[in-house]
Coordinates of N, CA and C in Angstrom, one line a residue:
M1 N -81.6 27.5 14.2 CA -81.6 29.1 14.6 C -82.4 29.5 14.0
T2 N -83.2 30.2 14.1 CA -83.9 31.4 12.8 C -83.5 32.5 12.9
Q3 N -83.4 33.2 11.9 CA -82.7 34.9 11.6 C -83.4 35.8 13.1
T4 N -84.5 35.5 13.7 CA -84.8 36.5 14.9 C -84.3 35.9 16.1
S5 N -83.9 34.6 16.2 CA -83.7 33.9 17.7 C -82.7 34.4 17.8
K6 N -82.2 34.2 19.4 CA -80.8 34.4 19.7 C -79.9 33.7 19.7
I7 N -78.7 33.3 19.9 CA -78.0 32.4 20.1 C -77.4 32.5 21.7
R8 N -77.7 31.0 22.0 CA -77.5 31.4 23.4 C -76.5 30.5 23.8
I9 N -75.5 31.2 24.6 CA -74.1 31.2 25.1 C -74.1 30.7 26.7
L10 N -73.7 29.8 27.2 CA -73.4 29.3 28.4 C -71.6 29.7 28.6
I11 N -71.2 30.9 29.6 CA -70.0 31.1 29.6 C -69.6 30.4 31.2
A12 N -68.6 29.4 30.9 CA -68.4 28.5 32.5 C -66.8 29.3 32.7
D13 N -66.9 29.9 33.7 CA -65.6 30.3 33.8 C -65.5 30.5 35.6
D14 N -64.6 30.3 36.3 CA -65.0 30.5 37.6 C -64.3 31.5 38.2
H15 N -63.9 32.8 37.2 CA -63.3 34.2 37.4 C -64.4 34.6 37.0
Q16 N -65.2 35.8 38.0 CA -66.5 36.4 37.7 C -66.0 37.7 36.9
L17 N -65.2 38.2 36.7 CA -64.4 39.2 35.9 C -64.6 38.8 34.5
V18 N -63.4 37.4 34.4 CA -63.8 36.9 33.3 C -65.1 36.6 32.6
R19 N -66.2 36.0 33.4 CA -67.6 35.8 32.6 C -68.0 37.3 32.4
D20 N -68.2 38.0 33.4 CA -68.9 39.3 33.2 C -68.5 39.9 31.8
L21 N -67.0 40.0 31.3 CA -66.5 40.8 30.4 C -67.0 40.3 28.9
V22 N -66.9 38.8 29.2 CA -67.3 38.3 27.8 C -69.0 38.4 27.7
A23 N -69.3 38.1 28.3 CA -70.9 37.9 28.8 C -71.6 39.7 27.8
I24 N -70.6 40.8 28.6 CA -70.9 42.1 28.4 C -70.8 42.3 26.6
H25 N -69.2 41.7 26.3 CA -69.1 41.8 24.8 C -70.0 41.4 24.0
L26 N -70.1 40.2 24.2 CA -71.0 39.2 23.4 C -72.7 39.6 23.4
A27 N -73.5 40.4 24.3 CA -74.2 40.3 24.5 C -74.7 41.9 23.4
G28 N -73.4 42.5 23.6 CA -73.1 44.1 22.7 C -73.3 43.8 21.5
L29 N -73.2 42.6 21.1 CA -73.3 42.1 19.0 C -74.5 42.2 18.9
G30 N -75.5 42.0 19.8 CA -76.9 41.7 20.0 C -77.2 40.1 19.0
K31 N -78.6 39.8 19.6 CA -78.8 38.5 19.1 C -78.3 37.5 19.9
V32 N -77.7 37.8 21.1 CA -76.9 36.7 21.7 C -77.7 36.9 23.2
E33 N -77.9 35.6 24.1 CA -78.3 35.7 25.0 C -77.0 34.8 26.0
C34 N -76.6 35.6 27.2 CA -75.8 34.9 27.7 C -76.0 34.7 29.1
H35 N -75.7 33.6 29.6 CA -75.9 32.7 30.7 C -74.4 32.3 31.4
T36 N -74.2 32.3 33.0 CA -73.2 32.5 33.1 C -73.0 30.9 33.9
A37 N -71.6 30.4 34.4 CA -71.6 29.2 35.7 C -70.1 29.7 35.7
E38 N -70.2 29.0 37.4 CA -68.5 29.4 37.8 C -68.2 28.0 38.1
S39 N -68.6 26.5 38.1 CA -68.4 25.3 38.4 C -69.0 24.4 37.3
L40 N -68.5 23.5 37.0 CA -68.9 22.4 36.5 C -70.2 21.9 37.5
P41 N -70.5 22.0 38.6 CA -72.0 21.2 38.9 C -72.5 22.6 38.5
D42 N -72.6 23.9 38.4 CA -73.1 25.1 38.2 C -73.6 25.0 36.2
V43 N -72.3 24.5 35.5 CA -72.7 24.1 34.2 C -73.8 23.3 34.2
L44 N -73.8 22.0 34.8 CA -74.4 20.9 34.7 C -75.9 21.2 35.1
A45 N -76.2 22.0 36.1 CA -77.4 22.6 37.0 C -78.2 23.5 35.3
R46 N -77.1 24.2 35.0 CA -77.9 25.4 34.2 C -78.4 24.7 33.0
I47 N -77.6 23.6 32.1 CA -78.1 23.1 30.9 C -79.0 22.3 31.5
E48 N -79.4 21.6 32.8 CA -80.6 21.3 33.0 C -81.6 22.0 32.8
A49 N -81.6 22.7 33.9 CA -82.6 23.9 33.9 C -83.3 24.8 32.7
H50 N -82.1 25.0 32.0 CA -82.4 25.8 30.5 C -82.6 24.9 29.3
G51 N -82.0 23.5 29.2 CA -81.9 23.2 27.8 C -80.7 23.2 27.6
A52 N -80.3 22.6 26.1 CA -79.0 22.7 25.8 C -79.0 24.2 25.3
F53 N -77.5 24.7 25.1 CA -77.1 25.9 24.6 C -76.4 25.6 23.5
D54 N -76.7 26.8 22.6 CA -76.1 26.4 21.2 C -74.7 26.3 21.4
I55 N -74.1 27.3 22.6 CA -72.6 27.1 22.7 C -71.9 27.1 24.1
V56 N -71.4 26.5 24.5 CA -70.7 26.3 25.8 C -69.6 26.6 25.9
L57 N -68.9 27.6 26.3 CA -67.7 27.9 26.3 C -67.0 27.6 27.8
L58 N -66.2 26.7 27.6 CA -66.0 25.8 29.1 C -64.6 26.1 29.2
D59 N -64.1 26.4 30.8 CA -63.2 26.3 31.2 C -62.9 25.4 31.5
L60 N -61.0 25.0 31.3 CA -61.1 23.7 31.9 C -60.4 23.5 33.2
D61 N -60.3 25.0 33.8 CA -59.5 24.8 35.5 C -60.4 25.7 36.2
M62 N -61.8 24.9 36.8 CA -62.4 25.4 37.3 C -63.3 24.7 38.5
P63 N -63.6 25.1 39.5 CA -64.7 23.9 40.3 C -65.0 22.6 40.0
G64 N -64.3 21.5 40.4 CA -65.4 20.8 39.8 C -64.8 19.7 38.9
M65 N -64.2 20.4 37.7 CA -63.6 19.8 36.3 C -62.6 18.8 37.1
A66 N -62.4 17.9 36.2 CA -61.6 16.6 36.1 C -61.6 16.3 34.7
G67 N -60.6 17.0 33.9 CA -59.7 16.7 33.2 C -60.8 16.8 32.2
L68 N -60.6 15.4 31.3 CA -61.3 15.1 30.0 C -62.7 14.4 30.1
A69 N -63.1 13.7 31.4 CA -63.9 13.0 31.7 C -65.1 13.9 31.7
S70 N -64.6 15.2 32.8 CA -65.5 16.6 32.6 C -65.8 17.1 31.5
V71 N -64.7 17.2 30.5 CA -65.4 17.9 29.5 C -66.7 17.1 28.4
A72 N -66.2 15.7 28.6 CA -67.0 14.7 27.8 C -68.6 14.8 28.7
S73 N -68.6 14.6 29.8 CA -70.0 15.3 30.8 C -70.6 16.3 30.0
V74 N -70.1 17.6 30.1 CA -70.7 18.6 29.7 C -70.8 18.5 27.9
I75 N -70.3 18.1 27.3 CA -70.6 17.4 25.7 C -71.9 16.4 25.8
E76 N -72.1 15.9 26.8 CA -73.0 14.9 26.4 C -74.4 15.6 27.3
A77 N -74.2 16.3 27.9 CA -75.3 16.9 28.7 C -75.9 18.0 27.6
N78 N -74.9 18.8 27.1 CA -75.5 19.8 26.2 C -75.4 19.6 24.3
A79 N -75.7 18.1 24.4 CA -76.0 17.6 23.1 C -77.5 18.4 22.9
P80 N -77.7 18.5 21.4 CA -77.0 18.5 20.5 C -76.0 20.1 19.9
G81 N -76.2 21.1 21.7 CA -75.2 22.6 21.4 C -73.7 21.8 21.2
R82 N -73.2 22.8 21.5 CA -71.8 22.8 20.9 C -70.9 23.6 22.3
V83 N -69.4 22.5 22.4 CA -68.7 22.9 23.9 C -67.4 23.3 23.4
V84 N -67.2 24.8 23.4 CA -65.9 25.7 23.1 C -65.1 25.4 24.1
I85 N -63.7 24.5 24.2 CA -62.5 25.1 25.5 C -62.4 26.3 25.5
F86 N -62.3 27.2 26.7 CA -62.1 28.4 26.9 C -61.5 28.6 27.7
S87 N -59.7 28.3 28.0 CA -59.1 28.4 28.9 C -58.0 28.9 28.4
G88 N -57.2 29.6 29.4 CA -56.2 30.5 29.2 C -54.7 29.6 29.4
T89 N -55.1 28.5 30.4 CA -54.4 27.9 30.9 C -54.0 26.5 30.4
A90 N -54.8 25.8 29.8 CA -55.0 24.2 29.2 C -53.5 24.0 28.8
P91 N -53.4 22.8 29.0 CA -52.2 22.5 28.2 C -52.4 22.0 27.0
R92 N -51.5 22.3 25.5 CA -51.5 22.1 24.6 C -52.2 20.6 24.6
D93 N -51.5 19.4 24.7 CA -51.7 18.2 24.5 C -53.3 18.0 25.2
L94 N -53.7 18.6 26.2 CA -55.4 18.4 26.9 C -56.4 18.7 25.9
V95 N -55.8 20.0 25.1 CA -56.8 20.8 24.1 C -56.5 19.8 22.8
V96 N -55.4 19.1 22.4 CA -55.5 18.3 21.4 C -56.6 17.1 21.7
R97 N -56.5 16.1 23.2 CA -56.9 15.2 23.2 C -58.4 15.5 23.4
A98 N -58.7 16.6 23.8 CA -60.3 16.7 23.9 C -60.9 17.0 22.3
M99 N -60.3 17.4 21.6 CA -60.7 17.4 20.5 C -61.5 16.1 19.7
D100 N -61.0 14.8 20.3 CA -61.3 14.0 19.7 C -62.2 13.1 21.0
I101 N -62.9 13.9 21.6 CA -64.2 13.5 22.3 C -65.5 13.8 21.5

């Protein structure tokens, strides 16, 4: 990323209020371009359409998600960008295992 380019973030959560609030907050910081997705198929379609994002904020509990296999598919699709687990309900052991992917 150059100093003038924006950080491209995909906010993936099935709750519209969460997506919108996070997008508004991040966009307000400047130099951030936010996209949103509400399901795993939507995440993968947006990555395919727009290319890898710098960061995908990924909710583990949304339509289409099937545990760590889904996380791995997003990591692979979004390479070389980063994927950050973004969930208020994810069990600690699942998050720890996800860090090994």
